[in-house]
Amino acid sequence: PPEDIIFDPNVFAIATGIEEHDNYGVDFIEAVREISQALPHAKTSGGISNVSFSFRGNKPVREAIHTVFLYHAVKAGLAMGIVNAGQLAVYDEIDEDLREAVEDVVLNRRSDSTERLLALAQKYRDQDDTVSEEKEREWRGWPVEKRLEHALVKGIAEFVEEDTEEARLGAGRPLDVIEGPLMDGMNVVGDLFGSGRMFLPQVVKSARVMKKAVAHLIPFIEASQGEARKPNGTVVMATVKGDVHDIGKNIVGVVLQCNNFEVIDLGVMVPSAKILHTAREKGADVIGLSGLITPSLEEMVHNARELQREGFDIPLLIGGATTSQTHTAVKIAPGYEQPVIHVKDASRAVGVVQNLVSEGRKAGYAEQIAADYEEVRRKHAGRRSKTTITTLEKARANRTKIGWEGYNPPKPNVLGVRTFDDYALQDIRPYIDWTPFFHSWQLKGSHPKIFDDPEKGEEARKLFADAQGLLDRIMAEEWLTARAIFGLFPANALEDDSVEVYTDESRDEVLASLDFLRQQKQKPPGRPNRSLADFVAPKSTGLEDYIGLFAVTAGFGADEAARRFERDNDDYNAIMVKALADRLAEALAELMHRRVRTEFWGYAADEDLDSGALMREEYSGIRPAPGYPACPEHTEKRALWRLLDVEYNVGITLTESCAMSPGAAVSGYYFSHPDSSYFGVAEIGRDQATDYAERKGWTLEEAEKWLAPNLAYDPEAGQNSDGATEVPQAVSKSAG
């Protein structure tokens, strides 16, 4: 129907100083008018914030431009606009001189309108700080209920204890403060977040205010022996056995608490028996499982089967970086008769849980999920015959073509193992890639472009400022300890995709064998089936090549710092300190790789790359990590740990699932060949799984357990007579 059609004529910046841009405001307004008249049932929309882009940093002028532009666009028929509601003024309350100057620009009424507004804009920029400060304090004169709501929505913790106490003194019982103004405020937060008008960092700040207010009231509630506040439901959450990563889980927990759910967080590396026992003991309405590394996927399957065996009848939620709807539907859900639902991120969690605890909505919602997942399984099964896996023999014959003749492998300046204890954080800081930091807070975009995003830019700048402030404090008070270790060894590749590592330059004694996997998917002519072993000179060439190994961390002290914040009911900084530790660990990996290339191995001694080029990986060589697509099998970390004696030298340990602890850690290999590149192994056949088991000294069953995310076949099924396997696509790509 025409009512469902929305036209966006595009809003562009005005007053840019380029004459061709002067009429952009008028063009949009007139386009809206023509669309509204010619197509009266259709709707129009526009990204309003774009129009004021020339005046970034001048909040009063931007607000005036948005307001005036919207005023005229709405009169012309604009049905909807995308704009930060906090960056709008009331049309009639804009200073007359500013409003006139802005209208001149928006409507292009004068040839000198841009110059006149620029001259006036400086006056308002100078006034902005003073006016903003006055406005910020204005709310302190409001009634206490409104002050608490404002503090929650804005995440202002400065006055929460005194305002909560004032509200308590005026209430009939302490619980009334929670059930009244505090929950009213959190309901506003929930509505804003659910509608996309509030971002995750703001929600976590709101949770900090709520927790501080509740903490102030708890002694009075206990003293009055009053009835406890009834939550909307109880959720037991845990990072599964063998996995130590919890930032995403913690964020989901905070968001659920903001929506009046009781969250029992069991922490990390939690065995299924403890999860089930706690869920039964606490009368949980929902169980949530989280994990980052690929072995956690199999642990989640095990948990689902245990829930079925124990006769549970509550929903199971699945989340984490390596999880997916497909894996949940195909591998986890069939093991448990109750609803099993993949939750993509924190913004979806509240809606999912609310549906699952609502007596009126639960049955219909569960039926819809079951139908959706059945369709996912059907489509997955339909792809089974579409993927052809070539034999391992053919894949090896189609290995990466490297011109070893005439190639002289660079000899490292330093052979053996080097350790770095307490690496200076100020030296690591410049190497931080901030884009993943924003992603961890569910602010999608690249740094620094995200600062100019009309929707997320303001919150991104606030989050970045908070991160810089906390990072300054971390460094000044020495909260975190960073350590690094690397080793450079003589090495050569074998025909079976393994790399021999030698004790010394004589190459007489094999110190260890590193076992890599090879792409096995059928490739078009001219496209190789790659393995990381291709990038080390084969032993048969007689060339003396080398390989590097490394492990770094910036996580020592992160858990302790987070716990200090949690004791102060400050989830925002508890999550922040772990997110920063992760960024510092990745930055240290980048820094150490640069030093290896230019200094210790020295094959790129003349490298001169800025930070942008480093982030784009414009250097020679690679540093793939076990658990990531090019080498997806995690137990290879154990060989790395033995060769470098990582646990003894720098204190990083491996869990039974080969997750690194502290969680803010990175490990991997250094390859120097200029043709080395990243790729994904993806699906492999039974013949390669069997070959890998033989190389590792495993049973096939054990190999299939560790290779499960990459198996392109059902372990219970057989092969075709020619050895090639007609198989389904891999359920989930490997990630570290």
Tab-separated table of N, CA and C in Angstrom, residues 342-479:
chain	number	residue	atom	x	y	z
A	342	HIS	N	18.663	-17.674	20.488
A	342	HIS	CA	19.901	-16.907	20.332
A	342	HIS	C	19.590	-15.427	20.497
A	343	VAL	N	20.341	-14.748	21.375
A	343	VAL	CA	20.165	-13.316	21.619
A	343	VAL	C	21.392	-12.609	21.066
A	344	LYS	N	21.183	-11.802	20.042
A	344	LYS	CA	22.300	-11.212	19.303
A	344	LYS	C	23.075	-10.202	20.132
A	345	ASP	N	22.372	-9.344	20.889
A	345	ASP	CA	23.068	-8.336	21.691
A	345	ASP	C	22.163	-7.868	22.822
A	346	ALA	N	22.699	-6.971	23.657
A	346	ALA	CA	21.983	-6.528	24.854
A	346	ALA	C	20.672	-5.836	24.528
A	347	SER	N	20.607	-5.159	23.400
A	347	SER	CA	19.391	-4.425	23.064
A	347	SER	C	18.213	-5.364	22.808
A	348	ARG	N	18.501	-6.629	22.449
A	348	ARG	CA	17.426	-7.596	22.197
A	348	ARG	C	17.040	-8.365	23.459
A	349	ALA	N	17.928	-8.388	24.460
A	349	ALA	CA	17.742	-9.277	25.604
A	349	ALA	C	16.463	-8.984	26.369
A	350	VAL	N	16.186	-7.711	26.618
A	350	VAL	CA	15.030	-7.357	27.441
A	350	VAL	C	13.734	-7.815	26.786
A	351	GLY	N	13.572	-7.522	25.505
A	351	GLY	CA	12.355	-7.927	24.811
A	351	GLY	C	12.165	-9.431	24.815
A	352	VAL	N	13.258	-10.178	24.609
A	352	VAL	CA	13.178	-11.640	24.610
A	352	VAL	C	12.733	-12.147	25.974
A	353	VAL	N	13.388	-11.668	27.041
A	353	VAL	CA	13.067	-12.159	28.383
A	353	VAL	C	11.660	-11.734	28.793
A	354	GLN	N	11.267	-10.516	28.471
A	354	GLN	CA	9.912	-10.075	28.803
A	354	GLN	C	8.870	-10.967	28.142
A	355	ASN	N	9.090	-11.344	26.909
A	355	ASN	CA	8.157	-12.251	26.233
A	355	ASN	C	8.123	-13.620	26.897
A	356	LEU	N	9.269	-14.076	27.384
A	356	LEU	CA	9.353	-15.418	27.956
A	356	LEU	C	8.765	-15.511	29.358
A	357	VAL	N	8.670	-14.395	30.086
A	357	VAL	CA	8.100	-14.437	31.443
A	357	VAL	C	6.658	-13.960	31.476
A	358	SER	N	6.153	-13.487	30.348
A	358	SER	CA	4.769	-13.016	30.290
A	358	SER	C	3.831	-14.194	30.052
A	359	GLU	N	2.907	-14.404	30.977
A	359	GLU	CA	1.967	-15.511	30.829
A	359	GLU	C	1.141	-15.369	29.561
A	360	GLY	N	0.839	-14.143	29.197
A	360	GLY	CA	0.002	-13.923	28.028
A	360	GLY	C	0.736	-14.066	26.705
A	361	ARG	N	2.067	-13.851	26.720
A	361	ARG	CA	2.822	-13.843	25.462
A	361	ARG	C	3.745	-15.042	25.284
A	362	LYS	N	4.066	-15.733	26.374
A	362	LYS	CA	5.111	-16.752	26.333
A	362	LYS	C	4.820	-17.846	25.307
A	363	ALA	N	3.618	-18.417	25.340
A	363	ALA	CA	3.315	-19.555	24.468
A	363	ALA	C	3.407	-19.168	22.995
A	364	GLY	N	2.790	-18.047	22.640
A	364	GLY	CA	2.815	-17.611	21.246
A	364	GLY	C	4.212	-17.270	20.781
A	365	TYR	N	4.991	-16.631	21.675
A	365	TYR	CA	6.364	-16.259	21.328
A	365	TYR	C	7.211	-17.509	21.113
A	366	ALA	N	7.067	-18.490	22.014
A	366	ALA	CA	7.841	-19.728	21.897
A	366	ALA	C	7.482	-20.471	20.613
A	367	GLU	N	6.202	-20.474	20.260
A	367	GLU	CA	5.778	-21.135	19.021
A	367	GLU	C	6.386	-20.450	17.801
A	368	GLN	N	6.429	-19.113	17.827
A	368	GLN	CA	6.999	-18.382	16.706
A	368	GLN	C	8.495	-18.662	16.569
A	369	ILE	N	9.212	-18.678	17.707
A	369	ILE	CA	10.646	-18.988	17.683
A	369	ILE	C	10.864	-20.399	17.147
A	370	ALA	N	10.046	-21.348	17.609
A	370	ALA	CA	10.189	-22.731	17.149
A	370	ALA	C	9.988	-22.823	15.640
A	371	ALA	N	8.989	-22.091	15.132
A	371	ALA	CA	8.741	-22.101	13.686
A	371	ALA	C	9.896	-21.454	12.929
A	372	ASP	N	10.405	-20.328	13.467
A	372	ASP	CA	11.535	-19.649	12.825
A	372	ASP	C	12.762	-20.555	12.773
A	373	TYR	N	13.046	-21.254	13.881
A	373	TYR	CA	14.234	-22.096	13.937
A	373	TYR	C	14.074	-23.341	13.073
A	374	GLU	N	12.852	-23.813	12.925
A	374	GLU	CA	12.624	-24.934	12.014
A	374	GLU	C	12.947	-24.519	10.582
A	375	GLU	N	12.596	-23.265	10.246
A	375	GLU	CA	12.917	-22.743	8.922
A	375	GLU	C	14.429	-22.597	8.753
A	376	VAL	N	15.127	-22.153	9.814
A	376	VAL	CA	16.589	-22.053	9.771
A	376	VAL	C	17.198	-23.428	9.507
A	377	ARG	N	16.678	-24.445	10.204
A	377	ARG	CA	17.200	-25.806	10.005
A	377	ARG	C	16.901	-26.314	8.596
A	378	ARG	N	15.720	-25.969	8.089
A	378	ARG	CA	15.360	-26.408	6.740
A	378	ARG	C	16.309	-25.806	5.702
A	379	LYS	N	16.577	-24.493	5.833
A	379	LYS	CA	17.483	-23.840	4.890
A	379	LYS	C	18.897	-24.387	5.028
A	380	HIS	N	19.292	-24.653	6.255
A	380	HIS	CA	20.626	-25.212	6.483
A	380	HIS	C	20.750	-26.577	5.808
A	381	ALA	N	19.727	-27.398	5.968
A	381	ALA	CA	19.743	-28.721	5.343
A	381	ALA	C	19.730	-28.604	3.823
A	382	GLY	N	19.067	-27.581	3.311
A	382	GLY	CA	18.998	-27.384	1.868
A	382	GLY	C	20.333	-27.045	1.249
A	383	ARG	N	21.267	-26.571	2.070
A	383	ARG	CA	22.605	-26.237	1.560
A	383	ARG	C	23.566	-27.424	1.619
A	384	ARG	N	23.114	-28.537	2.180
A	384	ARG	CA	24.020	-29.675	2.399
A	384	ARG	C	24.672	-30.149	1.112
A	385	SER	N	23.890	-30.190	0.043
A	385	SER	CA	24.430	-30.716	-1.211
A	385	SER	C	25.091	-29.650	-2.071
A	386	LYS	N	25.113	-28.407	-1.563
A	386	LYS	CA	25.644	-27.310	-2.376
A	386	LYS	C	27.145	-27.112	-2.202
A	387	THR	N	27.692	-27.671	-1.133
A	387	THR	CA	29.105	-27.455	-0.843
A	387	THR	C	29.898	-28.721	-1.135
A	388	THR	N	30.883	-28.606	-1.982
A	388	THR	CA	31.716	-29.755	-2.330
A	388	THR	C	33.086	-29.599	-1.692
A	389	ILE	N	33.455	-30.600	-0.922
A	389	ILE	CA	34.769	-30.620	-0.285
A	389	ILE	C	35.667	-31.552	-1.089
A	390	THR	N	36.772	-31.027	-1.562
A	390	THR	CA	37.701	-31.862	-2.315
A	390	THR	C	38.477	-32.749	-1.352
A	391	THR	N	39.164	-33.738	-1.858
A	391	THR	CA	39.963	-34.595	-0.983
A	391	THR	C	41.148	-33.807	-0.438
A	392	LEU	N	41.655	-34.248	0.704
A	392	LEU	CA	42.818	-33.592	1.291
A	392	LEU	C	44.010	-33.694	0.346
A	393	GLU	N	44.143	-34.827	-0.322
A	393	GLU	CA	45.254	-35.008	-1.265
A	393	GLU	C	45.206	-33.954	-2.369
A	394	LYS	N	44.027	-33.721	-2.922
A	394	LYS	CA	43.891	-32.727	-3.984
A	394	LYS	C	44.092	-31.312	-3.438
A	395	ALA	N	43.610	-31.077	-2.229
A	395	ALA	CA	43.780	-29.751	-1.628
A	395	ALA	C	45.259	-29.441	-1.427
A	396	ARG	N	46.020	-30.438	-0.972
A	396	ARG	CA	47.454	-30.224	-0.774
A	396	ARG	C	48.176	-30.034	-2.104
A	397	ALA	N	47.702	-30.696	-3.121
A	397	ALA	CA	48.303	-30.515	-4.446
A	397	ALA	C	48.029	-29.116	-4.988
A	398	ASN	N	46.980	-28.480	-4.464
A	398	ASN	CA	46.597	-27.133	-4.908
A	398	ASN	C	47.011	-26.086	-3.875
A	399	ARG	N	48.129	-26.337	-3.198
A	399	ARG	CA	48.603	-25.419	-2.158
A	399	ARG	C	49.016	-24.074	-2.763
A	400	THR	N	49.214	-23.086	-1.901
A	400	THR	CA	49.651	-21.758	-2.330
A	400	THR	C	50.977	-21.863	-3.072
A	401	LYS	N	51.017	-21.264	-4.234
A	401	LYS	CA	52.246	-21.309	-5.037
A	401	LYS	C	53.197	-20.205	-4.559
A	402	ILE	N	54.286	-20.605	-3.938
A	402	ILE	CA	55.311	-19.675	-3.462
A	402	ILE	C	56.584	-19.910	-4.278
A	403	GLY	N	57.160	-18.841	-4.790
A	403	GLY	CA	58.394	-18.974	-5.563
A	403	GLY	C	59.599	-19.085	-4.650
A	404	TRP	N	59.856	-20.312	-4.147
A	404	TRP	CA	60.956	-20.485	-3.201
A	404	TRP	C	62.323	-20.369	-3.879
A	405	GLU	N	62.391	-20.667	-5.164
A	405	GLU	CA	63.675	-20.539	-5.857
A	405	GLU	C	64.081	-19.069	-5.899
A	406	GLY	N	65.258	-18.797	-5.438
A	406	GLY	CA	65.733	-17.417	-5.424
A	406	GLY	C	65.305	-16.635	-4.199
A	407	TYR	N	64.483	-17.251	-3.330
A	407	TYR	CA	64.049	-16.564	-2.105
A	407	TYR	C	65.048	-16.845	-0.989
A	408	ASN	N	65.405	-15.813	-0.251
A	408	ASN	CA	66.339	-15.951	0.860
A	408	ASN	C	65.615	-15.585	2.152
A	409	PRO	N	65.171	-16.568	2.951
A	409	PRO	CA	64.423	-16.252	4.173
A	409	PRO	C	65.239	-15.357	5.104
A	410	PRO	N	64.628	-14.286	5.628
A	410	PRO	CA	65.371	-13.387	6.519
A	410	PRO	C	65.678	-14.060	7.853
A	411	LYS	N	66.932	-13.972	8.272
A	411	LYS	CA	67.334	-14.555	9.548
A	411	LYS	C	67.112	-13.539	10.658
A	412	PRO	N	66.459	-13.938	11.759
A	412	PRO	CA	66.218	-13.003	12.864
A	412	PRO	C	67.517	-12.473	13.463
A	413	ASN	N	67.467	-11.226	13.905
A	413	ASN	CA	68.597	-10.650	14.635
A	413	ASN	C	68.741	-11.285	16.006
A	414	VAL	N	67.607	-11.754	16.542
A	414	VAL	CA	67.594	-12.358	17.875
A	414	VAL	C	66.865	-13.687	17.788
A	415	LEU	N	67.533	-14.790	18.106
A	415	LEU	CA	66.884	-16.098	18.163
A	415	LEU	C	66.604	-16.467	19.611
A	416	GLY	N	65.553	-17.265	19.820
A	416	GLY	CA	65.207	-17.680	21.168
A	416	GLY	C	64.062	-16.864	21.738
A	417	VAL	N	63.924	-16.923	23.056
A	417	VAL	CA	62.768	-16.352	23.759
A	417	VAL	C	63.159	-15.063	24.468
A	418	ARG	N	62.296	-14.047	24.357
A	418	ARG	CA	62.475	-12.779	25.077
A	418	ARG	C	61.203	-12.473	25.855
A	419	THR	N	61.343	-12.018	27.087
A	419	THR	CA	60.179	-11.651	27.903
A	419	THR	C	60.246	-10.173	28.268
A	420	PHE	N	59.073	-9.586	28.468
A	420	PHE	CA	58.946	-8.178	28.850
A	420	PHE	C	57.959	-8.105	30.012
A	421	ASP	N	58.462	-7.798	31.173
A	421	ASP	CA	57.619	-7.746	32.364
A	421	ASP	C	57.255	-6.299	32.668
A	422	ASP	N	55.992	-6.064	32.947
A	422	ASP	CA	55.502	-4.723	33.292
A	422	ASP	C	55.821	-3.713	32.190
A	423	TYR	N	55.370	-4.009	30.986
A	423	TYR	CA	55.570	-3.122	29.836
A	423	TYR	C	54.839	-1.808	30.100
A	424	ALA	N	55.492	-0.690	29.852
A	424	ALA	CA	54.929	0.628	30.174
A	424	ALA	C	53.649	0.891	29.381
A	425	LEU	N	52.561	1.172	30.091
A	425	LEU	CA	51.281	1.405	29.424
A	425	LEU	C	51.318	2.651	28.547
A	426	GLN	N	52.116	3.643	28.938
A	426	GLN	CA	52.172	4.861	28.112
A	426	GLN	C	52.784	4.582	26.742
A	427	ASP	N	53.614	3.534	26.640
A	427	ASP	CA	54.174	3.157	25.340
A	427	ASP	C	53.172	2.354	24.508
A	428	ILE	N	52.257	1.685	25.178
A	428	ILE	CA	51.254	0.861	24.492
A	428	ILE	C	50.094	1.712	23.996
A	429	ARG	N	49.734	2.727	24.754
A	429	ARG	CA	48.517	3.507	24.501
A	429	ARG	C	48.384	4.020	23.067
A	430	PRO	N	49.445	4.529	22.442
A	430	PRO	CA	49.283	5.053	21.070
A	430	PRO	C	48.890	3.996	20.043
A	431	TYR	N	49.026	2.725	20.381
A	431	TYR	CA	48.722	1.654	19.430
A	431	TYR	C	47.289	1.132	19.566
A	432	ILE	N	46.494	1.748	20.421
A	432	ILE	CA	45.118	1.271	20.618
A	432	ILE	C	44.282	1.520	19.367
A	433	ASP	N	43.580	0.497	18.945
A	433	ASP	CA	42.566	0.609	17.886
A	433	ASP	C	41.227	0.790	18.596
A	434	TRP	N	40.643	1.975	18.478
A	434	TRP	CA	39.449	2.300	19.261
A	434	TRP	C	38.151	1.795	18.638
A	435	THR	N	38.161	1.410	17.375
A	435	THR	CA	36.911	0.967	16.742
A	435	THR	C	36.278	-0.220	17.471
A	436	PRO	N	37.027	-1.293	17.795
A	436	PRO	CA	36.404	-2.403	18.530
A	436	PRO	C	35.907	-1.988	19.915
A	437	PHE	N	36.529	-0.980	20.517
A	437	PHE	CA	36.061	-0.486	21.816
A	437	PHE	C	34.630	0.021	21.699
A	438	PHE	N	34.352	0.820	20.675
A	438	PHE	CA	32.988	1.319	20.483
A	438	PHE	C	32.035	0.170	20.173
A	439	HIS	N	32.492	-0.816	19.431
A	439	HIS	CA	31.635	-1.958	19.112
A	439	HIS	C	31.263	-2.725	20.376
A	440	SER	N	32.187	-2.821	21.339
A	440	SER	CA	31.881	-3.544	22.576
A	440	SER	C	30.770	-2.866	23.364
A	441	TRP	N	30.584	-1.571	23.119
A	441	TRP	CA	29.487	-0.817	23.739
A	441	TRP	C	28.303	-0.687	22.784
A	442	GLN	N	28.305	-1.475	21.738
A	442	GLN	CA	27.221	-1.508	20.745
A	442	GLN	C	27.012	-0.161	20.065
A	443	LEU	N	28.103	0.571	19.890
A	443	LEU	CA	28.098	1.783	19.073
A	443	LEU	C	28.850	1.434	17.788
A	444	LYS	N	28.117	1.087	16.752
A	444	LYS	CA	28.726	0.622	15.514
A	444	LYS	C	29.231	1.802	14.692
A	445	GLY	N	30.429	1.683	14.202
A	445	GLY	CA	31.057	2.731	13.414
A	445	GLY	C	32.552	2.664	13.610
A	446	SER	N	33.300	3.351	12.766
A	446	SER	CA	34.757	3.318	12.856
A	446	SER	C	35.266	4.601	13.502
A	447	HIS	N	36.351	4.457	14.240
A	447	HIS	CA	36.999	5.595	14.894
A	447	HIS	C	37.987	6.215	13.904
A	448	PRO	N	38.020	7.552	13.751
A	448	PRO	CA	37.273	8.569	14.507
A	448	PRO	C	35.992	9.038	13.830
A	449	LYS	N	35.598	8.420	12.707
A	449	LYS	CA	34.422	8.886	11.974
A	449	LYS	C	33.162	8.857	12.827
A	450	ILE	N	33.115	7.943	13.797
A	450	ILE	CA	31.912	7.808	14.615
A	450	ILE	C	31.586	9.092	15.374
A	451	PHE	N	32.602	9.921	15.639
A	451	PHE	CA	32.353	11.169	16.369
A	451	PHE	C	31.457	12.120	15.579
A	452	ASP	N	31.429	11.990	14.270
A	452	ASP	CA	30.620	12.869	13.426
A	452	ASP	C	29.288	12.243	13.042
A	453	ASP	N	28.998	11.053	13.578
A	453	ASP	CA	27.721	10.408	13.273
A	453	ASP	C	26.583	11.235	13.863
A	454	PRO	N	25.570	11.591	13.049
A	454	PRO	CA	24.492	12.444	13.557
A	454	PRO	C	23.682	11.805	14.676
A	455	GLU	N	23.669	10.485	14.770
A	455	GLU	CA	22.899	9.816	15.812
A	455	GLU	C	23.771	9.443	17.011
A	456	LYS	N	24.917	8.803	16.733
A	456	LYS	CA	25.738	8.244	17.803
A	456	LYS	C	26.912	9.119	18.197
A	457	GLY	N	27.188	10.154	17.414
A	457	GLY	CA	28.411	10.924	17.603
A	457	GLY	C	28.565	11.518	18.985
A	458	GLU	N	27.516	12.142	19.495
A	458	GLU	CA	27.608	12.797	20.805
A	458	GLU	C	27.899	11.784	21.903
A	459	GLU	N	27.191	10.654	21.898
A	459	GLU	CA	27.422	9.643	22.923
A	459	GLU	C	28.791	9.002	22.753
A	460	ALA	N	29.243	8.832	21.508
A	460	ALA	CA	30.576	8.273	21.265
A	460	ALA	C	31.654	9.179	21.849
A	461	ARG	N	31.490	10.489	21.687
A	461	ARG	CA	32.472	11.428	22.245
A	461	ARG	C	32.481	11.366	23.773
A	462	LYS	N	31.298	11.256	24.382
A	462	LYS	CA	31.233	11.148	25.845
A	462	LYS	C	31.907	9.866	26.318
A	463	LEU	N	31.607	8.768	25.634
A	463	LEU	CA	32.200	7.485	26.005
A	463	LEU	C	33.715	7.532	25.859
A	464	PHE	N	34.188	8.132	24.781
A	464	PHE	CA	35.628	8.234	24.542
A	464	PHE	C	36.293	9.082	25.623
A	465	ALA	N	35.640	10.177	26.008
A	465	ALA	CA	36.188	11.032	27.065
A	465	ALA	C	36.261	10.270	28.385
A	466	ASP	N	35.214	9.500	28.694
A	466	ASP	CA	35.229	8.693	29.917
A	466	ASP	C	36.349	7.662	29.865
A	467	ALA	N	36.545	7.056	28.695
A	467	ALA	CA	37.598	6.054	28.544
A	467	ALA	C	38.976	6.675	28.740
A	468	GLN	N	39.179	7.856	28.169
A	468	GLN	CA	40.476	8.523	28.323
A	468	GLN	C	40.731	8.875	29.783
A	469	GLY	N	39.678	9.340	30.465
A	469	GLY	CA	39.833	9.687	31.875
A	469	GLY	C	40.174	8.482	32.722
A	470	LEU	N	39.484	7.363	32.478
A	470	LEU	CA	39.768	6.159	33.254
A	470	LEU	C	41.137	5.600	32.897
A	471	LEU	N	41.515	5.693	31.631
A	471	LEU	CA	42.833	5.210	31.216
A	471	LEU	C	43.936	6.031	31.883
A	472	ASP	N	43.730	7.331	31.988
A	472	ASP	CA	44.693	8.176	32.710
A	472	ASP	C	44.841	7.700	34.152
A	473	ARG	N	43.712	7.382	34.775
A	473	ARG	CA	43.733	6.943	36.173
A	473	ARG	C	44.388	5.571	36.301
A	474	ILE	N	44.080	4.672	35.375
A	474	ILE	CA	44.693	3.341	35.376
A	474	ILE	C	46.210	3.450	35.327
A	475	MET	N	46.702	4.356	34.479
A	475	MET	CA	48.145	4.503	34.324
A	475	MET	C	48.767	5.197	35.529
A	476	ALA	N	48.102	6.243	36.022
A	476	ALA	CA	48.659	6.996	37.148
A	476	ALA	C	48.715	6.149	38.415
A	477	GLU	N	47.682	5.319	38.621
A	477	GLU	CA	47.601	4.530	39.849
A	477	GLU	C	48.073	3.089	39.654
A	478	GLU	N	48.565	2.784	38.452
A	478	GLU	CA	49.186	1.488	38.150
A	478	GLU	C	48.267	0.315	38.488
A	479	TRP	N	47.060	0.359	37.952
A	479	TRP	CA	46.094	-0.715	38.197
A	479	TRP	C	46.397	-1.967	37.391
